[in-house]
Amino acid sequence: MKVRDALRSALLAWYDRQARTLAWRVSPADRRDGVRGDPYRVWLAEVMLQQTTVPHATPYFLSFTQRWPTVSDLAAAPDGELMGAWAGLGYYARARNLLACARAVASDHGGVFPDTEEGLRALPGVGAYTAAAVAAIAFDRPANVVDGNVERVMARLNAVETPLPDAKPQLKALAGDLVTAERPGDWAQALMDLGATVCRPKSPLCDLCPISAWCEGLKTGAAGTYPRKTKKAERPRRYGVAYRLTRGDDVALVRRPPKGLLGGMLGLPTSDWRSTPWSDEEALAVAPVAAAWQDRGTVEHVFTHFSLTLRVFAADGTHDGDFVWTPREGLDALPSVFLKAARTGERLI
Ligand code: SF4
């Protein structure tokens, strides 16, 4: 038996025994009986899982599929409702893309997802990874599904010395060499599971690994040091001010512009976010209304491309202004950076 076939058989046999039970997954046994994943559920899960862990994404997945059981239901959801349901998952551009994609599937494809990688890739907001994952898992196409987990497994399995990100094309090619027309959906998920549960980022459990016999990284005695990485530039820091204006039990929110970070979301009014800290005078000069603002401390938040230090100023009373007055109990739907700011120094909330 060729090395590739032996390795594939070993991993697929392991997957048959050990596949994780996931809310969006069809078990290997059911797949053998011909059951296929619902492309809507596979796509939704893949979008949610980008930058989000399985335990964190699962309740969102269950609530989304209960509320919007089909892609056409999701397409009909008002923007604000979907954004509110997404709050807490972060990376809000994904939510906007989700809606754009659902609407394209509903209006241009009669509510049916295209069944090829190319067709899926043409949908708004669907990148190479998501297209490959849906093609493989929902339609059993022999697509090469490569995320960070798979890159890590490939780097270790082949002891790839080239550091990331330069190694990406090589790792993708190595993963592609293992894809065949036999059980492509299970293969993609088996690799994902191996990366998530055995070939883990920090300390791989090589003793439990079904493909350890072929692992070059293991032979070096330092499998966990792969993939090699180029030293990361430090994330830049930005500074801003958030204003928490209350009127009794209500809090003043503003809708952010549709484009840009947290676009279209409700949030506390803020200053610009810039590269230097804000003094008290500067912060008060750009406050949304004149009021007896009090310093309530700072919150820290990390976005993909920068870290944010946000000073929080609070005031109470009646004020004119173009605000969306929202009861305190409605604040849980805010993006987490604003929720943190709203909860800082709870005296006025
Ligand atoms: Fe990963 Fe260890 Fe398996 Fe190699 S033997 S693939 S390093 S878990």
mmCIF file of C-alpha atoms and ligand atoms in Angstrom:
data_model
loop_
_atom_site.group_PDB
_atom_site.id
_atom_site.type_symbol
_atom_site.label_atom_id
_atom_site.label_comp_id
_atom_site.label_asym_id
_atom_site.label_seq_id
_atom_site.Cartn_x
_atom_site.Cartn_y
_atom_site.Cartn_z
ATOM 1 C CA MET A 1 0.000 0.000 0.000
ATOM 2 C CA LYS A 2 1.352 3.441 -0.891
ATOM 3 C CA VAL A 3 2.326 5.705 2.019
ATOM 4 C CA ARG A 4 -0.428 8.148 1.179
ATOM 5 C CA ASP A 5 -3.089 5.433 1.141
ATOM 6 C CA ALA A 6 -1.858 3.897 4.382
ATOM 7 C CA LEU A 7 -1.810 7.273 6.119
ATOM 8 C CA ARG A 8 -5.262 8.155 4.814
ATOM 9 C CA SER A 9 -6.708 4.815 5.926
ATOM 10 C CA ALA A 10 -5.244 5.220 9.397
ATOM 11 C CA LEU A 11 -6.643 8.722 9.856
ATOM 12 C CA LEU A 12 -10.065 7.864 8.427
ATOM 13 C CA ALA A 13 -10.303 4.764 10.651
ATOM 14 C CA TRP A 14 -9.443 6.962 13.647
ATOM 15 C CA TYR A 15 -12.106 9.463 12.568
ATOM 16 C CA ASP A 16 -14.672 6.678 12.311
ATOM 17 C CA ARG A 17 -13.993 5.842 15.950
ATOM 18 C CA GLN A 18 -13.261 9.270 17.426
ATOM 19 C CA ALA A 19 -15.102 11.911 15.394
ATOM 20 C CA ARG A 20 -16.203 14.792 17.588
ATOM 21 C CA THR A 21 -19.949 15.207 17.918
ATOM 22 C CA LEU A 22 -20.663 18.725 16.683
ATOM 23 C CA ALA A 23 -24.034 20.410 16.290
ATOM 24 C CA TRP A 24 -23.510 20.914 12.542
ATOM 25 C CA ARG A 25 -21.835 17.618 11.796
ATOM 26 C CA VAL A 26 -23.206 14.452 10.194
ATOM 27 C CA SER A 27 -21.476 11.507 11.911
ATOM 28 C CA PRO A 28 -19.233 9.256 9.814
ATOM 29 C CA ALA A 29 -21.708 6.388 10.339
ATOM 30 C CA ASP A 30 -24.595 8.473 8.984
ATOM 31 C CA ARG A 31 -22.444 9.654 6.094
ATOM 32 C CA ARG A 32 -21.764 6.044 5.207
ATOM 33 C CA ASP A 33 -25.547 5.619 5.016
ATOM 34 C CA GLY A 34 -25.648 8.415 2.461
ATOM 35 C CA VAL A 35 -26.663 11.309 4.740
ATOM 36 C CA ARG A 36 -25.000 14.579 3.696
ATOM 37 C CA GLY A 37 -24.631 17.818 5.610
ATOM 38 C CA ASP A 38 -27.080 20.639 4.957
ATOM 39 C CA PRO A 39 -24.913 23.174 3.050
ATOM 40 C CA TYR A 40 -26.589 26.021 4.943
ATOM 41 C CA ARG A 41 -25.605 24.557 8.311
ATOM 42 C CA VAL A 42 -22.098 23.668 7.133
ATOM 43 C CA TRP A 43 -21.565 27.164 5.735
ATOM 44 C CA LEU A 44 -23.003 28.875 8.828
ATOM 45 C CA ALA A 45 -20.795 26.812 11.133
ATOM 46 C CA GLU A 46 -17.679 27.479 9.078
ATOM 47 C CA VAL A 47 -18.291 31.231 9.103
ATOM 48 C CA MET A 48 -18.912 31.200 12.856
ATOM 49 C CA LEU A 49 -15.823 29.095 13.535
ATOM 50 C CA GLN A 50 -13.454 31.537 11.887
ATOM 51 C CA GLN A 51 -11.556 33.065 14.827
ATOM 52 C CA THR A 52 -14.020 31.469 17.276
ATOM 53 C CA THR A 53 -13.754 28.250 19.290
ATOM 54 C CA VAL A 54 -16.236 25.374 18.987
ATOM 55 C CA PRO A 55 -17.627 25.790 22.559
ATOM 56 C CA HIS A 56 -18.142 29.522 21.991
ATOM 57 C CA ALA A 57 -19.710 29.142 18.529
ATOM 58 C CA THR A 58 -22.040 26.223 19.357
ATOM 59 C CA PRO A 59 -24.780 28.122 21.271
ATOM 60 C CA TYR A 60 -24.818 30.772 18.536
ATOM 61 C CA PHE A 61 -25.133 28.086 15.885
ATOM 62 C CA LEU A 62 -28.054 26.462 17.723
ATOM 63 C CA SER A 63 -29.841 29.747 18.245
ATOM 64 C CA PHE A 64 -29.308 30.892 14.627
ATOM 65 C CA THR A 65 -30.576 27.632 13.152
ATOM 66 C CA GLN A 66 -33.579 27.635 15.470
ATOM 67 C CA ARG A 67 -34.428 31.216 14.607
ATOM 68 C CA TRP A 68 -33.541 30.973 10.896
ATOM 69 C CA PRO A 69 -33.818 27.285 9.886
ATOM 70 C CA THR A 70 -32.988 27.887 6.203
ATOM 71 C CA VAL A 71 -30.747 30.203 4.262
ATOM 72 C CA SER A 72 -33.860 31.936 2.882
ATOM 73 C CA ASP A 73 -35.065 32.608 6.436
ATOM 74 C CA LEU A 74 -31.691 34.119 7.258
ATOM 75 C CA ALA A 75 -31.767 36.186 4.068
ATOM 76 C CA ALA A 76 -35.071 37.721 5.182
ATOM 77 C CA ALA A 77 -33.711 38.757 8.594
ATOM 78 C CA PRO A 78 -33.487 42.529 9.162
ATOM 79 C CA ASP A 79 -29.848 43.693 9.367
ATOM 80 C CA GLY A 80 -30.167 44.968 12.943
ATOM 81 C CA GLU A 81 -31.707 41.709 14.176
ATOM 82 C CA LEU A 82 -28.915 39.622 12.713
ATOM 83 C CA MET A 83 -26.237 41.967 14.026
ATOM 84 C CA GLY A 84 -27.803 41.743 17.490
ATOM 85 C CA ALA A 85 -27.875 37.931 17.336
ATOM 86 C CA TRP A 86 -24.221 37.945 16.259
ATOM 87 C CA ALA A 87 -23.088 40.175 19.146
ATOM 88 C CA GLY A 88 -20.432 38.410 21.194
ATOM 89 C CA LEU A 89 -19.022 36.425 18.262
ATOM 90 C CA GLY A 90 -16.820 39.369 17.235
ATOM 91 C CA TYR A 91 -15.371 40.160 13.819
ATOM 92 C CA TYR A 92 -18.587 41.803 12.705
ATOM 93 C CA ALA A 93 -17.569 41.942 9.054
ATOM 94 C CA ARG A 94 -18.385 38.225 9.090
ATOM 95 C CA ALA A 95 -21.982 38.965 10.092
ATOM 96 C CA ARG A 96 -22.378 41.480 7.284
ATOM 97 C CA ASN A 97 -20.882 39.004 4.812
ATOM 98 C CA LEU A 98 -23.145 36.293 6.176
ATOM 99 C CA LEU A 99 -26.202 38.336 5.382
ATOM 100 C CA ALA A 100 -24.918 39.370 1.942
ATOM 101 C CA CYS A 101 -24.184 35.734 1.089
ATOM 102 C CA ALA A 102 -27.544 34.450 2.370
ATOM 103 C CA ARG A 103 -29.336 37.091 0.301
ATOM 104 C CA ALA A 104 -27.339 36.177 -2.810
ATOM 105 C CA VAL A 105 -28.173 32.477 -2.355
ATOM 106 C CA ALA A 106 -31.856 33.312 -1.810
ATOM 107 C CA SER A 107 -32.213 35.773 -4.673
ATOM 108 C CA ASP A 108 -29.759 34.464 -7.302
ATOM 109 C CA HIS A 109 -29.802 30.712 -6.631
ATOM 110 C CA GLY A 110 -33.392 30.061 -5.511
ATOM 111 C CA GLY A 111 -32.295 29.400 -1.921
ATOM 112 C CA VAL A 112 -29.994 26.532 -2.973
ATOM 113 C CA PHE A 113 -26.232 26.723 -2.408
ATOM 114 C CA PRO A 114 -24.035 26.095 -5.482
ATOM 115 C CA ASP A 115 -22.511 22.613 -5.187
ATOM 116 C CA THR A 116 -19.003 23.327 -6.506
ATOM 117 C CA GLU A 117 -16.020 25.096 -5.008
ATOM 118 C CA GLU A 118 -16.023 27.642 -7.866
ATOM 119 C CA GLY A 119 -19.742 28.334 -7.515
ATOM 120 C CA LEU A 120 -19.425 28.788 -3.762
ATOM 121 C CA ARG A 121 -16.354 30.992 -4.140
ATOM 122 C CA ALA A 122 -18.378 33.365 -6.309
ATOM 123 C CA LEU A 123 -20.782 34.125 -3.428
ATOM 124 C CA PRO A 124 -20.187 37.385 -1.536
ATOM 125 C CA GLY A 125 -17.923 37.010 1.470
ATOM 126 C CA VAL A 126 -17.078 33.357 0.756
ATOM 127 C CA GLY A 127 -13.302 32.898 0.688
ATOM 128 C CA ALA A 128 -11.201 30.010 -0.547
ATOM 129 C CA TYR A 129 -11.296 28.183 2.786
ATOM 130 C CA THR A 130 -15.074 28.362 3.300
ATOM 131 C CA ALA A 131 -15.764 27.380 -0.318
ATOM 132 C CA ALA A 132 -13.489 24.349 -0.003
ATOM 133 C CA ALA A 133 -14.973 23.346 3.368
ATOM 134 C CA VAL A 134 -18.592 23.536 2.174
ATOM 135 C CA ALA A 135 -17.758 21.787 -1.122
ATOM 136 C CA ALA A 136 -16.057 18.938 0.729
ATOM 137 C CA ILE A 137 -18.330 18.538 3.755
ATOM 138 C CA ALA A 138 -21.733 19.267 2.227
ATOM 139 C CA PHE A 139 -21.158 18.020 -1.339
ATOM 140 C CA ASP A 140 -18.305 15.509 -0.968
ATOM 141 C CA ARG A 141 -16.156 17.290 -3.514
ATOM 142 C CA PRO A 142 -12.426 16.499 -3.304
ATOM 143 C CA ALA A 143 -11.552 20.027 -2.160
ATOM 144 C CA ASN A 144 -8.353 20.894 -0.310
ATOM 145 C CA VAL A 145 -9.600 22.380 2.980
ATOM 146 C CA VAL A 146 -6.685 24.144 4.678
ATOM 147 C CA ASP A 147 -7.041 26.184 7.837
ATOM 148 C CA GLY A 148 -4.531 26.872 10.615
ATOM 149 C CA ASN A 149 -5.080 23.411 12.119
ATOM 150 C CA VAL A 150 -4.321 21.668 8.851
ATOM 151 C CA GLU A 151 -1.272 23.864 8.255
ATOM 152 C CA ARG A 152 0.041 22.858 11.648
ATOM 153 C CA VAL A 153 -0.496 19.143 11.001
ATOM 154 C CA MET A 154 1.199 19.394 7.596
ATOM 155 C CA ALA A 155 4.167 21.343 8.993
ATOM 156 C CA ARG A 156 4.714 18.704 11.680
ATOM 157 C CA LEU A 157 4.017 15.685 9.534
ATOM 158 C CA ASN A 158 6.598 16.865 6.995
ATOM 159 C CA ALA A 159 8.952 18.736 9.381
ATOM 160 C CA VAL A 160 8.667 21.847 7.199
ATOM 161 C CA GLU A 161 11.449 24.278 8.142
ATOM 162 C CA THR A 162 10.161 27.263 6.156
ATOM 163 C CA PRO A 163 8.449 29.622 8.613
ATOM 164 C CA LEU A 164 4.878 30.833 8.295
ATOM 165 C CA PRO A 165 3.544 32.747 6.495
ATOM 166 C CA ASP A 166 5.985 31.936 3.666
ATOM 167 C CA ALA A 167 5.323 28.221 4.134
ATOM 168 C CA LYS A 168 1.592 28.550 3.360
ATOM 169 C CA PRO A 169 1.733 27.525 -0.334
ATOM 170 C CA GLN A 170 3.970 24.564 0.516
ATOM 171 C CA LEU A 171 1.676 23.431 3.337
ATOM 172 C CA LYS A 172 -1.346 23.764 1.085
ATOM 173 C CA ALA A 173 0.343 21.669 -1.604
ATOM 174 C CA LEU A 174 1.255 19.007 0.972
ATOM 175 C CA ALA A 175 -2.350 18.903 2.184
ATOM 176 C CA GLY A 176 -3.535 18.730 -1.427
ATOM 177 C CA ASP A 177 -1.387 15.649 -2.053
ATOM 178 C CA LEU A 178 -3.462 13.792 0.530
ATOM 179 C CA VAL A 179 -6.890 14.677 -0.902
ATOM 180 C CA THR A 180 -8.584 12.044 -3.029
ATOM 181 C CA ALA A 181 -12.104 11.381 -4.297
ATOM 182 C CA GLU A 182 -12.596 8.836 -1.511
ATOM 183 C CA ARG A 183 -14.619 10.290 1.397
ATOM 184 C CA PRO A 184 -13.437 13.890 0.875
ATOM 185 C CA GLY A 185 -15.896 15.307 3.419
ATOM 186 C CA ASP A 186 -14.787 12.876 6.116
ATOM 187 C CA TRP A 187 -11.151 13.441 5.210
ATOM 188 C CA ALA A 188 -11.450 17.208 5.667
ATOM 189 C CA GLN A 189 -13.181 16.762 9.016
ATOM 190 C CA ALA A 190 -10.747 14.064 10.162
ATOM 191 C CA LEU A 191 -7.826 16.443 9.618
ATOM 192 C CA MET A 192 -9.693 19.225 11.439
ATOM 193 C CA ASP A 193 -10.361 16.900 14.383
ATOM 194 C CA LEU A 194 -6.779 15.685 14.491
ATOM 195 C CA GLY A 195 -5.526 19.277 14.609
ATOM 196 C CA ALA A 196 -8.061 20.272 17.256
ATOM 197 C CA THR A 197 -7.761 17.313 19.630
ATOM 198 C CA VAL A 198 -4.417 15.515 19.074
ATOM 199 C CA CYS A 199 -2.006 17.598 17.020
ATOM 200 C CA ARG A 200 -2.830 20.536 19.285
ATOM 201 C CA PRO A 201 -1.053 23.879 19.001
ATOM 202 C CA LYS A 202 0.922 23.788 22.250
ATOM 203 C CA SER A 203 1.550 20.168 23.202
ATOM 204 C CA PRO A 204 0.695 17.572 20.568
ATOM 205 C CA LEU A 205 -0.475 14.206 21.931
ATOM 206 C CA CYS A 206 1.764 12.168 19.651
ATOM 207 C CA ASP A 207 1.199 8.982 21.676
ATOM 208 C CA LEU A 208 -2.446 9.064 20.646
ATOM 209 C CA CYS A 209 -1.852 10.076 17.052
ATOM 210 C CA PRO A 210 -3.100 7.683 14.366
ATOM 211 C CA ILE A 211 -0.545 8.933 11.822
ATOM 212 C CA SER A 212 2.534 9.117 14.059
ATOM 213 C CA ALA A 213 4.244 6.350 12.052
ATOM 214 C CA TRP A 214 4.607 8.782 9.146
ATOM 215 C CA CYS A 215 5.413 11.928 11.132
ATOM 216 C CA GLU A 216 8.779 13.494 10.302
ATOM 217 C CA GLY A 217 8.316 16.130 12.982
ATOM 218 C CA LEU A 218 8.007 13.424 15.631
ATOM 219 C CA LYS A 219 11.318 11.939 14.487
ATOM 220 C CA THR A 220 13.076 15.245 15.220
ATOM 221 C CA GLY A 221 12.022 14.922 18.877
ATOM 222 C CA ALA A 222 10.535 18.413 18.813
ATOM 223 C CA ALA A 223 7.267 18.035 16.907
ATOM 224 C CA GLY A 224 5.633 20.780 18.961
ATOM 225 C CA THR A 225 8.069 23.393 17.640
ATOM 226 C CA TYR A 226 6.476 23.197 14.172
ATOM 227 C CA PRO A 227 5.251 25.146 12.323
ATOM 228 C CA ARG A 228 8.189 27.530 12.350
ATOM 229 C CA LYS A 229 7.094 31.156 12.624
ATOM 230 C CA THR A 230 8.504 34.485 11.533
ATOM 231 C CA LYS A 231 8.603 36.782 14.537
ATOM 232 C CA LYS A 232 5.449 38.846 14.602
ATOM 233 C CA ALA A 233 5.473 42.613 14.548
ATOM 234 C CA GLU A 234 3.828 43.878 17.707
ATOM 235 C CA ARG A 235 0.189 44.827 17.320
ATOM 236 C CA PRO A 236 -0.116 48.645 17.228
ATOM 237 C CA ARG A 237 -2.027 50.377 20.000
ATOM 238 C CA ARG A 238 -4.749 52.930 19.544
ATOM 239 C CA TYR A 239 -6.442 55.178 22.048
ATOM 240 C CA GLY A 240 -10.008 56.389 22.232
ATOM 241 C CA VAL A 241 -12.712 57.704 24.516
ATOM 242 C CA ALA A 242 -16.172 56.207 25.022
ATOM 243 C CA TYR A 243 -19.018 58.263 26.467
ATOM 244 C CA ARG A 244 -21.603 56.589 28.619
ATOM 245 C CA LEU A 245 -24.556 58.922 28.823
ATOM 246 C CA THR A 246 -27.497 57.720 30.891
ATOM 247 C CA ARG A 247 -31.040 58.978 31.369
ATOM 248 C CA GLY A 248 -32.493 57.061 34.284
ATOM 249 C CA ASP A 249 -32.404 53.424 33.212
ATOM 250 C CA ASP A 250 -31.600 54.167 29.588
ATOM 251 C CA VAL A 251 -28.210 54.467 27.942
ATOM 252 C CA ALA A 252 -27.464 56.611 24.879
ATOM 253 C CA LEU A 253 -26.219 54.567 21.919
ATOM 254 C CA VAL A 254 -25.333 55.569 18.375
ATOM 255 C CA ARG A 255 -25.385 53.506 15.202
ATOM 256 C CA ARG A 256 -21.923 53.308 13.685
ATOM 257 C CA PRO A 257 -21.423 54.081 9.989
ATOM 258 C CA PRO A 258 -22.145 51.054 7.768
ATOM 259 C CA LYS A 259 -18.577 50.693 6.535
ATOM 260 C CA GLY A 260 -15.488 50.135 8.674
ATOM 261 C CA LEU A 261 -14.816 48.498 12.011
ATOM 262 C CA LEU A 262 -18.016 47.391 13.797
ATOM 263 C CA GLY A 263 -19.898 48.963 10.873
ATOM 264 C CA GLY A 264 -23.665 49.207 11.294
ATOM 265 C CA MET A 265 -23.507 48.140 14.936
ATOM 266 C CA LEU A 266 -24.933 50.050 17.869
ATOM 267 C CA GLY A 267 -22.348 51.278 20.338
ATOM 268 C CA LEU A 268 -21.514 53.987 22.834
ATOM 269 C CA PRO A 269 -20.575 57.327 21.275
ATOM 270 C CA THR A 270 -16.789 57.495 20.960
ATOM 271 C CA SER A 271 -13.988 59.811 19.911
ATOM 272 C CA ASP A 272 -11.710 58.870 17.033
ATOM 273 C CA TRP A 273 -9.307 56.028 17.778
ATOM 274 C CA ARG A 274 -5.797 57.375 17.298
ATOM 275 C CA SER A 275 -2.178 56.511 18.052
ATOM 276 C CA THR A 276 -1.735 58.833 21.065
ATOM 277 C CA PRO A 277 -3.613 58.906 24.397
ATOM 278 C CA TRP A 278 -6.405 61.411 25.027
ATOM 279 C CA SER A 279 -6.004 64.014 27.779
ATOM 280 C CA ASP A 280 -9.060 64.992 29.874
ATOM 281 C CA GLU A 281 -9.341 68.292 28.004
ATOM 282 C CA GLU A 282 -9.227 66.632 24.604
ATOM 283 C CA ALA A 283 -11.705 63.966 25.666
ATOM 284 C CA LEU A 284 -14.197 66.539 26.954
ATOM 285 C CA ALA A 285 -13.784 68.733 23.872
ATOM 286 C CA VAL A 286 -15.149 66.002 21.584
ATOM 287 C CA ALA A 287 -17.833 64.662 23.947
ATOM 288 C CA PRO A 288 -21.198 64.153 22.211
ATOM 289 C CA VAL A 289 -22.995 66.608 24.544
ATOM 290 C CA ALA A 290 -21.954 69.109 27.194
ATOM 291 C CA ALA A 291 -22.484 67.409 30.552
ATOM 292 C CA ALA A 292 -20.811 66.843 33.924
ATOM 293 C CA TRP A 293 -18.595 64.063 32.560
ATOM 294 C CA GLN A 294 -16.770 61.941 35.097
ATOM 295 C CA ASP A 295 -13.760 59.737 34.437
ATOM 296 C CA ARG A 296 -14.696 56.090 34.898
ATOM 297 C CA GLY A 297 -11.337 54.487 34.068
ATOM 298 C CA THR A 298 -10.209 52.567 31.006
ATOM 299 C CA VAL A 299 -10.959 49.320 29.218
ATOM 300 C CA GLU A 300 -8.606 47.306 27.032
ATOM 301 C CA HIS A 301 -9.744 45.496 23.921
ATOM 302 C CA VAL A 302 -7.831 43.587 21.282
ATOM 303 C CA PHE A 303 -8.968 43.730 17.659
ATOM 304 C CA THR A 304 -7.328 41.761 14.848
ATOM 305 C CA HIS A 305 -5.060 44.564 13.724
ATOM 306 C CA PHE A 306 -4.626 46.707 16.831
ATOM 307 C CA SER A 307 -5.134 46.917 20.570
ATOM 308 C CA LEU A 308 -7.409 49.612 21.914
ATOM 309 C CA THR A 309 -7.196 51.499 25.187
ATOM 310 C CA LEU A 310 -10.518 53.189 25.708
ATOM 311 C CA ARG A 311 -11.063 55.827 28.395
ATOM 312 C CA VAL A 312 -14.642 55.835 29.662
ATOM 313 C CA PHE A 313 -16.436 59.029 30.689
ATOM 314 C CA ALA A 314 -19.907 58.892 32.184
ATOM 315 C CA ALA A 315 -22.677 61.433 32.765
ATOM 316 C CA ASP A 316 -26.329 61.239 33.740
ATOM 317 C CA GLY A 317 -29.276 63.491 33.010
ATOM 318 C CA THR A 318 -31.512 64.642 30.185
ATOM 319 C CA HIS A 319 -29.700 65.624 27.024
ATOM 320 C CA ASP A 320 -30.713 66.360 23.481
ATOM 321 C CA GLY A 321 -28.930 64.524 20.770
ATOM 322 C CA ASP A 322 -29.431 61.962 18.070
ATOM 323 C CA PHE A 323 -29.220 58.912 20.312
ATOM 324 C CA VAL A 324 -30.832 55.493 20.428
ATOM 325 C CA TRP A 325 -31.908 55.320 24.071
ATOM 326 C CA THR A 326 -31.609 51.723 25.138
ATOM 327 C CA PRO A 327 -32.596 50.103 28.456
ATOM 328 C CA ARG A 328 -29.678 48.691 30.451
ATOM 329 C CA GLU A 329 -30.886 45.133 29.996
ATOM 330 C CA GLY A 330 -30.617 45.605 26.219
ATOM 331 C CA LEU A 331 -26.878 46.270 26.401
ATOM 332 C CA ASP A 332 -25.909 42.596 26.265
ATOM 333 C CA ALA A 333 -26.368 42.720 22.500
ATOM 334 C CA LEU A 334 -23.584 45.300 22.128
ATOM 335 C CA PRO A 335 -20.202 44.381 20.615
ATOM 336 C CA SER A 336 -17.998 43.349 23.511
ATOM 337 C CA VAL A 337 -15.776 46.444 23.424
ATOM 338 C CA PHE A 338 -18.847 48.624 24.109
ATOM 339 C CA LEU A 339 -20.289 46.209 26.606
ATOM 340 C CA LYS A 340 -17.015 46.395 28.555
ATOM 341 C CA ALA A 341 -17.089 50.190 28.405
ATOM 342 C CA ALA A 342 -20.745 50.297 29.458
ATOM 343 C CA ARG A 343 -20.019 48.053 32.432
ATOM 344 C CA THR A 344 -16.904 49.913 33.572
ATOM 345 C CA GLY A 345 -17.442 51.686 36.867
ATOM 346 C CA GLU A 346 -20.974 50.304 37.239
ATOM 347 C CA ARG A 347 -22.267 53.140 39.401
ATOM 348 C CA LEU A 348 -24.204 54.751 36.579
ATOM 349 C CA ILE A 349 -25.293 51.474 34.977
HETATM 350 FE FE1 SF4 B 1 1.053 15.878 15.163
HETATM 351 FE FE2 SF4 B 1 2.449 14.310 16.840
HETATM 352 FE FE3 SF4 B 1 0.737 13.263 15.099
HETATM 353 FE FE4 SF4 B 1 3.002 14.310 14.246
HETATM 354 S S1 SF4 B 1 2.765 12.508 15.579
HETATM 355 S S2 SF4 B 1 0.999 14.600 13.345
HETATM 356 S S3 SF4 B 1 3.206 16.030 15.653
HETATM 357 S S4 SF4 B 1 0.236 14.609 16.836
#
